[in-house]
Tab-separated table of C-alpha atoms and ligand atoms in Angstrom:
chain	number	residue	atom	x	y	z
A	1	MET	CA	11.626	24.877	7.441
A	2	ARG	CA	10.145	21.569	6.407
A	3	SER	CA	9.738	19.023	9.200
A	4	GLY	CA	10.412	15.366	8.539
A	5	LEU	CA	11.738	13.726	5.409
A	6	SER	CA	11.983	15.549	2.116
A	7	LEU	CA	13.250	14.098	-1.136
A	8	ARG	CA	14.073	16.301	-4.111
A	9	ASP	CA	14.828	14.906	-7.571
A	10	VAL	CA	16.272	11.706	-6.147
A	11	VAL	CA	17.925	9.389	-8.670
A	12	VAL	CA	19.404	5.939	-7.931
A	13	ARG	CA	21.440	4.371	-10.732
A	14	TYR	CA	22.700	0.854	-11.217
A	15	GLY	CA	25.230	1.248	-14.017
A	16	SER	CA	23.474	3.238	-16.723
A	17	VAL	CA	19.953	2.322	-15.559
A	18	ALA	CA	18.032	4.734	-13.306
A	19	ALA	CA	16.014	2.473	-10.965
A	20	VAL	CA	14.732	5.636	-9.230
A	21	ASP	CA	14.298	8.463	-11.696
A	22	GLY	CA	13.732	11.909	-10.213
A	23	VAL	CA	11.542	11.353	-7.150
A	24	SER	CA	10.391	14.312	-5.007
A	25	LEU	CA	8.329	13.491	-1.931
A	26	ASP	CA	7.643	14.905	1.542
A	27	VAL	CA	6.914	12.798	4.598
A	28	PRO	CA	6.022	15.286	7.385
A	29	THR	CA	6.847	14.332	10.977
A	30	GLY	CA	4.281	11.976	12.462
A	31	SER	CA	2.843	10.867	9.112
A	32	VAL	CA	2.933	7.538	7.296
A	33	VAL	CA	3.454	7.400	3.533
A	34	ALA	CA	3.094	4.185	1.531
A	35	LEU	CA	5.221	3.700	-1.570
A	36	LEU	CA	2.976	1.581	-3.778
A	37	GLY	CA	4.016	0.061	-7.088
A	38	PRO	CA	4.579	-3.160	-8.998
A	39	SER	CA	7.609	-5.346	-8.400
A	40	GLY	CA	10.761	-3.870	-9.923
A	41	CYS	CA	9.518	-0.250	-10.041
A	42	GLY	CA	12.250	0.968	-7.689
A	43	LYS	CA	10.558	1.023	-4.267
A	44	SER	CA	13.331	-0.801	-2.392
A	45	SER	CA	16.012	1.203	-4.193
A	46	LEU	CA	14.363	4.439	-3.036
A	47	LEU	CA	14.056	3.169	0.535
A	48	ARG	CA	17.689	2.065	0.536
A	49	ALA	CA	18.687	5.470	-0.780
A	50	VAL	CA	16.851	7.169	2.109
A	51	ALA	CA	18.534	4.803	4.574
A	52	GLY	CA	21.943	5.696	3.141
A	53	LEU	CA	22.576	2.262	1.642
A	54	GLU	CA	22.759	3.471	-1.991
A	55	PRO	CA	24.602	6.420	-3.541
A	56	VAL	CA	22.064	9.051	-4.630
A	57	GLU	CA	21.800	12.045	-6.876
A	58	GLY	CA	19.404	14.738	-5.694
A	59	THR	CA	18.613	15.572	-2.083
A	60	VAL	CA	17.572	13.478	0.903
A	61	ALA	CA	16.911	15.833	3.826
A	62	TRP	CA	15.607	15.604	7.385
A	63	ASP	CA	14.022	18.731	8.881
A	64	GLY	CA	15.341	20.627	5.890
A	65	ILE	CA	18.970	19.552	6.336
A	66	SER	CA	20.615	17.208	3.835
A	67	VAL	CA	21.739	13.866	5.266
A	68	ALA	CA	24.250	13.316	2.450
A	69	GLY	CA	27.452	12.148	4.081
A	70	VAL	CA	25.687	11.008	7.248
A	71	PRO	CA	26.377	7.259	7.590
A	72	VAL	CA	23.484	4.773	7.871
A	73	HIS	CA	23.737	4.239	11.641
A	74	ARG	CA	23.892	7.984	12.378
A	75	ARG	CA	20.721	8.911	10.494
A	76	GLY	CA	18.388	7.797	13.280
A	77	PHE	CA	16.347	5.871	10.732
A	78	GLY	CA	15.043	2.374	11.536
A	79	LEU	CA	14.611	-0.436	9.016
A	80	MET	CA	12.283	-3.399	8.865
A	81	PHE	CA	12.120	-6.003	6.110
A	82	GLN	CA	9.867	-8.760	4.786
A	83	ASP	CA	11.929	-11.277	6.706
A	84	GLY	CA	12.106	-9.628	10.135
A	85	GLN	CA	15.703	-10.846	10.566
A	86	LEU	CA	15.291	-11.694	14.231
A	87	PHE	CA	18.166	-13.097	16.247
A	88	ALA	CA	17.220	-16.784	16.317
A	89	HIS	CA	19.122	-17.521	19.535
A	90	ARG	CA	17.685	-14.694	21.589
A	91	SER	CA	14.327	-14.688	23.325
A	92	VAL	CA	11.559	-12.335	22.190
A	93	GLY	CA	12.512	-9.900	24.972
A	94	GLY	CA	16.186	-10.211	24.009
A	95	ASN	CA	15.350	-9.254	20.435
A	96	VAL	CA	13.327	-6.212	21.457
A	97	SER	CA	15.803	-4.955	24.072
A	98	TYR	CA	18.613	-5.235	21.530
A	99	GLY	CA	17.393	-1.976	20.033
A	100	LEU	CA	17.336	-0.153	23.357
A	101	PRO	CA	20.233	1.990	24.543
A	102	ALA	CA	19.728	1.082	28.211
A	103	ARG	CA	17.989	-2.249	28.570
A	104	SER	CA	14.715	-1.694	30.297
A	105	ALA	CA	12.252	-4.453	31.145
A	106	VAL	CA	9.435	-1.926	31.415
A	107	ARG	CA	10.060	-0.535	27.956
A	108	VAL	CA	10.237	-4.068	26.467
A	109	ALA	CA	6.919	-4.945	28.108
A	110	GLU	CA	5.327	-1.744	26.744
A	111	LEU	CA	6.569	-2.436	23.228
A	112	LEU	CA	5.354	-6.042	23.306
A	113	GLU	CA	1.963	-4.882	24.497
A	114	LEU	CA	1.892	-2.302	21.695
A	115	VAL	CA	2.361	-5.017	19.050
A	116	GLY	CA	-0.121	-7.407	20.646
A	117	LEU	CA	2.402	-9.762	22.253
A	118	ALA	CA	2.068	-8.881	25.951
A	119	GLY	CA	3.842	-11.443	28.115
A	120	TYR	CA	5.930	-12.971	25.294
A	121	GLU	CA	9.299	-11.817	26.756
A	122	SER	CA	10.788	-15.245	27.417
A	123	ARG	CA	9.427	-17.071	24.369
A	124	ALA	CA	12.029	-18.509	22.004
A	125	VAL	CA	11.920	-16.967	18.540
A	126	ALA	CA	11.825	-20.455	16.970
A	127	THR	CA	8.414	-21.122	18.587
A	128	LEU	CA	6.721	-18.103	16.966
A	129	SER	CA	4.428	-18.040	13.932
A	130	GLY	CA	5.310	-15.881	10.931
A	131	GLY	CA	2.930	-13.153	12.042
A	132	GLU	CA	4.294	-13.161	15.600
A	133	ARG	CA	7.833	-12.855	14.270
A	134	GLN	CA	6.913	-9.756	12.300
A	135	ARG	CA	5.257	-8.310	15.408
A	136	VAL	CA	8.526	-8.845	17.317
A	137	ALA	CA	10.485	-7.315	14.437
A	138	LEU	CA	8.195	-4.272	14.597
A	139	ALA	CA	8.665	-3.944	18.377
A	140	ARG	CA	12.435	-4.167	17.917
A	141	ALA	CA	12.361	-1.560	15.141
A	142	LEU	CA	10.280	0.818	17.300
A	143	ALA	CA	12.400	0.262	20.437
A	144	PRO	CA	15.008	2.977	19.806
A	145	ALA	CA	12.189	5.412	18.795
A	146	PRO	CA	13.688	6.064	15.339
A	147	ARG	CA	12.883	9.507	13.921
A	148	LEU	CA	11.944	7.702	10.700
A	149	LEU	CA	10.965	4.050	10.238
A	150	LEU	CA	11.517	2.504	6.797
A	151	LEU	CA	9.456	-0.634	6.220
A	152	ASP	CA	10.134	-2.737	3.098
A	153	GLU	CA	7.189	-5.076	2.428
A	154	PRO	CA	7.090	-6.197	6.090
A	155	LEU	CA	3.856	-8.165	5.589
A	156	SER	CA	4.465	-9.686	2.164
A	157	ALA	CA	5.532	-13.117	3.400
A	158	LEU	CA	2.340	-13.608	5.422
A	159	ASP	CA	-0.924	-15.127	4.230
A	160	ARG	CA	-3.799	-12.856	3.298
A	161	ALA	CA	-5.937	-12.945	6.462
A	162	LEU	CA	-2.912	-12.389	8.686
A	163	ARG	CA	-1.638	-9.614	6.423
A	164	GLU	CA	-4.917	-7.733	6.689
A	165	ARG	CA	-4.963	-7.940	10.491
A	166	LEU	CA	-1.337	-7.003	10.826
A	167	ALA	CA	-1.758	-4.033	8.473
A	168	VAL	CA	-4.384	-2.609	10.836
A	169	ASP	CA	-2.256	-3.340	13.929
A	170	LEU	CA	0.833	-1.903	12.260
A	171	ARG	CA	-0.942	1.371	11.546
A	172	ALA	CA	-2.227	1.494	15.133
A	173	ALA	CA	1.313	0.986	16.493
A	174	LEU	CA	2.766	3.695	14.224
A	175	VAL	CA	0.017	6.154	15.145
A	176	ALA	CA	0.211	5.365	18.891
A	177	THR	CA	3.954	6.052	18.898
A	178	GLY	CA	3.707	9.036	16.545
A	179	THR	CA	6.272	7.355	14.317
A	180	THR	CA	7.088	8.937	10.962
A	181	ALA	CA	7.255	6.106	8.447
A	182	VAL	CA	7.677	5.101	4.823
A	183	PHE	CA	5.962	1.801	4.111
A	184	VAL	CA	6.800	-0.033	0.876
A	185	THR	CA	4.261	-2.428	-0.617
A	186	HIS	CA	2.984	-3.771	-3.951
A	187	ASP	CA	-0.484	-4.351	-2.417
A	188	GLN	CA	-3.032	-1.538	-2.795
A	189	ASP	CA	-5.233	-2.739	0.085
A	190	GLU	CA	-2.238	-2.818	2.396
A	191	ALA	CA	-1.120	0.671	1.334
A	192	PHE	CA	-4.612	2.035	1.929
A	193	ALA	CA	-4.859	0.351	5.354
A	194	VAL	CA	-1.503	1.554	6.670
A	195	ALA	CA	-0.800	4.997	5.240
A	196	ASP	CA	-2.040	8.578	5.589
A	197	ARG	CA	-0.911	9.190	2.024
A	198	VAL	CA	-0.082	6.798	-0.780
A	199	ALA	CA	2.653	7.484	-3.350
A	200	VAL	CA	2.055	5.454	-6.508
A	201	MET	CA	5.290	4.552	-8.266
A	202	ALA	CA	6.005	3.051	-11.703
A	203	SER	CA	9.284	2.646	-13.585
A	204	GLY	CA	11.244	4.678	-11.061
A	205	LYS	CA	8.867	7.669	-11.046
A	206	LEU	CA	6.091	8.853	-8.742
A	207	LEU	CA	2.783	9.072	-10.608
A	208	GLN	CA	0.548	10.455	-7.836
A	209	VAL	CA	0.669	11.137	-4.105
A	210	ASP	CA	-2.650	11.440	-2.281
A	211	ALA	CA	-4.715	10.327	0.690
A	212	PRO	CA	-6.246	6.868	0.066
A	213	ALA	CA	-9.810	8.124	-0.459
A	214	ASP	CA	-8.678	10.869	-2.872
A	215	LEU	CA	-6.469	8.471	-4.789
A	216	TRP	CA	-9.360	6.044	-5.176
A	217	SER	CA	-11.935	8.640	-6.228
A	218	ARG	CA	-9.595	10.782	-8.363
A	219	PRO	CA	-6.807	8.736	-9.918
A	220	ALA	CA	-4.616	11.115	-11.928
A	221	SER	CA	-4.195	8.831	-14.914
A	222	ARG	CA	-5.240	5.579	-16.491
A	223	GLU	CA	-1.973	4.025	-15.355
A	224	VAL	CA	-2.699	4.855	-11.696
A	225	ALA	CA	-6.316	3.729	-12.036
A	226	SER	CA	-5.289	0.397	-13.594
A	227	PHE	CA	-2.835	-0.212	-10.801
A	228	LEU	CA	-5.507	0.507	-8.173
A	229	GLY	CA	-7.750	-2.125	-9.778
A	230	TYR	CA	-9.930	-0.147	-12.180
A	231	GLU	CA	-10.542	-2.636	-14.969
A	232	ALA	CA	-12.422	-0.842	-17.750
A	233	PHE	CA	-12.283	2.625	-19.296
A	234	VAL	CA	-14.943	4.280	-21.422
A	235	PRO	CA	-15.365	7.787	-22.850
A	236	LEU	CA	-17.630	9.675	-20.454
A	237	ASP	CA	-19.638	11.041	-23.378
A	238	SER	CA	-20.311	7.637	-24.998
A	239	PRO	CA	-23.904	6.295	-25.089
A	240	ALA	CA	-22.875	3.196	-23.086
A	241	ALA	CA	-21.697	5.444	-20.237
A	242	ALA	CA	-25.120	7.125	-19.846
A	243	PRO	CA	-26.369	5.029	-16.872
A	244	LEU	CA	-22.956	5.385	-15.211
A	245	ARG	CA	-22.930	9.151	-15.702
A	246	GLU	CA	-26.356	9.309	-14.172
A	247	ALA	CA	-25.211	7.351	-11.090
A	248	ILE	CA	-22.501	9.904	-10.314
A	249	GLY	CA	-24.331	12.956	-11.589
A	250	ALA	CA	-21.738	13.708	-14.273
A	251	ARG	CA	-22.385	15.562	-17.520
A	252	PRO	CA	-21.066	14.213	-20.821
A	253	SER	CA	-17.546	15.578	-21.409
A	254	PRO	CA	-14.370	14.439	-23.166
A	255	ALA	CA	-13.093	12.812	-19.934
A	256	THR	CA	-12.654	9.059	-19.366
A	257	LEU	CA	-14.753	7.037	-16.948
A	258	ALA	CA	-12.967	4.252	-15.053
A	259	LEU	CA	-14.862	1.228	-13.726
A	260	ALA	CA	-13.580	-0.841	-10.802
A	261	GLU	CA	-14.787	-4.367	-10.044
A	262	GLY	CA	-18.306	-4.020	-8.701
A	263	ALA	CA	-19.200	-0.894	-10.697
A	264	PHE	CA	-22.108	-3.014	-11.862
A	265	VAL	CA	-24.219	-5.041	-9.451
A	266	VAL	CA	-26.382	-7.907	-10.670
A	267	GLY	CA	-29.944	-7.432	-9.444
A	268	ARG	CA	-33.610	-7.868	-10.160
A	269	SER	CA	-33.948	-4.515	-11.836
A	270	GLY	CA	-31.212	-2.399	-13.314
A	271	VAL	CA	-30.219	0.452	-15.549
A	272	ALA	CA	-28.185	-1.645	-17.975
A	273	LYS	CA	-28.024	-5.205	-19.274
A	274	GLY	CA	-25.105	-7.583	-19.615
A	275	THR	CA	-24.442	-11.034	-20.975
A	276	VAL	CA	-22.881	-13.475	-18.492
A	277	ARG	CA	-19.514	-14.864	-19.578
A	278	GLY	CA	-18.531	-16.644	-16.359
A	279	VAL	CA	-19.131	-16.783	-12.607
A	280	SER	CA	-16.801	-17.249	-9.647
A	281	SER	CA	-17.090	-16.770	-5.941
A	282	ARG	CA	-14.850	-14.734	-3.665
A	283	ARG	CA	-15.361	-14.200	0.051
A	284	GLY	CA	-18.931	-15.426	-0.176
A	285	ARG	CA	-19.880	-13.002	-2.932
A	286	SER	CA	-20.499	-13.931	-6.538
A	287	GLU	CA	-18.311	-12.305	-9.138
A	288	VAL	CA	-20.037	-12.347	-12.477
A	289	ARG	CA	-18.066	-11.609	-15.620
A	290	VAL	CA	-20.534	-9.725	-17.786
A	291	ASP	CA	-20.234	-8.352	-21.286
A	292	VAL	CA	-21.872	-4.922	-21.497
A	293	ASP	CA	-22.510	-3.345	-24.894
A	294	GLY	CA	-20.126	-0.477	-25.545
A	295	ILE	CA	-18.070	-1.193	-22.387
A	296	GLY	CA	-16.744	-4.746	-22.720
A	297	VAL	CA	-16.316	-7.555	-20.204
A	298	VAL	CA	-16.287	-6.336	-16.586
A	299	THR	CA	-16.629	-7.909	-13.132
A	300	ALA	CA	-20.058	-7.364	-11.604
A	301	LEU	CA	-20.914	-8.355	-8.047
A	302	GLY	CA	-23.894	-10.551	-7.297
A	303	PRO	CA	-25.696	-11.942	-4.263
A	304	VAL	CA	-24.395	-15.067	-2.518
A	305	GLY	CA	-25.570	-18.297	-4.113
A	306	GLY	CA	-26.842	-16.616	-7.274
A	307	ARG	CA	-27.087	-19.024	-10.194
A	308	TRP	CA	-26.186	-17.796	-13.638
A	309	ALA	CA	-25.035	-19.586	-16.737
A	310	ALA	CA	-22.892	-18.282	-19.565
A	311	GLY	CA	-25.145	-16.568	-22.066
A	312	ASP	CA	-27.761	-15.419	-19.519
A	313	VAL	CA	-28.753	-11.788	-19.878
A	314	VAL	CA	-28.819	-10.034	-16.472
A	315	GLU	CA	-30.017	-6.671	-15.163
A	316	LEU	CA	-27.277	-4.415	-13.807
A	317	ALA	CA	-27.476	-1.623	-11.247
A	318	VAL	CA	-24.575	0.800	-10.692
A	319	ASP	CA	-22.418	1.385	-7.585
A	320	PRO	CA	-21.107	4.978	-7.846
A	321	ASP	CA	-18.274	4.286	-5.365
A	322	ALA	CA	-16.641	1.995	-7.931
A	323	LEU	CA	-16.491	4.712	-10.595
A	324	ALA	CA	-13.935	7.460	-11.141
A	325	VAL	CA	-13.652	10.223	-13.715
A	326	LEU	CA	-10.172	10.723	-15.175
A	327	ASP	CA	-9.321	14.108	-16.665
A	328	ASP	CA	-7.174	12.909	-19.538
B	1	ADP	P1	11.039	-2.965	-6.138
B	1	ADP	O1	11.480	-2.894	-4.717
B	1	ADP	O2	9.991	-1.968	-6.502
B	1	ADP	O3	10.622	-4.350	-6.529
B	1	ADP	P2	13.843	-2.530	-6.743
B	1	ADP	O4	14.183	-1.189	-6.199
B	1	ADP	O5	14.269	-3.705	-5.965
B	1	ADP	O6	12.280	-2.588	-7.080
B	1	ADP	O7	14.464	-2.641	-8.192
B	1	ADP	C1	14.280	-1.653	-9.194
B	1	ADP	C2	15.103	-2.019	-10.428
B	1	ADP	O8	16.485	-1.937	-10.116
B	1	ADP	C3	14.880	-3.441	-10.913
B	1	ADP	O9	14.938	-3.444	-12.303
B	1	ADP	C4	16.028	-4.202	-10.309
B	1	ADP	O10	16.347	-5.319	-11.103
B	1	ADP	C5	17.128	-3.168	-10.319
B	1	ADP	N1	18.085	-3.372	-9.211
B	1	ADP	C6	17.799	-3.394	-7.902
B	1	ADP	N2	18.911	-3.551	-7.145
B	1	ADP	C7	19.947	-3.638	-8.036
B	1	ADP	C8	21.363	-3.799	-7.896
B	1	ADP	N3	21.936	-3.896	-6.681
B	1	ADP	N4	22.091	-3.857	-9.029
B	1	ADP	C9	21.524	-3.715	-10.243
B	1	ADP	N5	20.206	-3.566	-10.446
B	1	ADP	C10	19.421	-3.517	-9.357
B	2	MG	MG1	11.434	-4.376	-3.243
């Protein structure tokens, strides 16, 4: 028997359009899976189908038993959304204890500590920052110890720095409580930070399901690679790919080589040359748009404070971690 959530050939239709088109996925007990895909690809529809909020074709099962016909509130699944939907007129403690069968001050205190808000019990919800609200929403969602927690872009309304911190804290809270979870996001970094496995979705279908490191180093297709942030693709057996092949110890073959930002690094000596097209700075690093013969314009990384002008020819070294071979 399979433990946890299993989906088989799940379809969600709105009229004649299949927003979710034949998804099969397993989320074993105690694991966290991220559903990653662009806006409109069907992530929320799939989550709603699991929750019991949409009619489905195919099978949604828990521990091998179909939950078809089991109403939303009897599934034992928790939900958390982008807007945490807190009760504005209750205190923080009142929000968290709402999810508890028997109200227990000890349990509320434990949950608040778990989400980094120890001692916040009596604070009014209106006095909290956006990040604090989502922490309270998470504590409330975890309070009844749901057998499955469904999270729909819970960090998307927060600014970048906060999102990154909360992603780490969210994973820690899920792991500490052993919570089985499906986490929906359109942000690759967030998916990689939160989940044990990432399911990449496009146009209602799953393209690949893998652990973050495997997904990054072995994207199954150009579509997956592009969505992860690979920005250029060259035939592995082309002359321009020679220094890249060398960096990863690959032999020429009919496969495709994918380059992520930073596959080239601007330095004093290199294995290739590029012509600078533009320079910008992100998080203290220089991003240099360089045109490389036979590859095209790609984003190379450079040292802080480097000065380049359009038209300069620069030496490029290779970072093998930003390369992946696709077996087309
Ligand atoms: P995502 O969460 O990945 O952004 P959604 O599941 O919300 O995607 O939507 C998938 C597709 O289904 C979109 O084209 C959307 O417009 C459509 N859709 C979502 N909900 C409904 C609905 N209630 N009625 C009709 N179409 C819908
Ligand atoms: Mg959505």
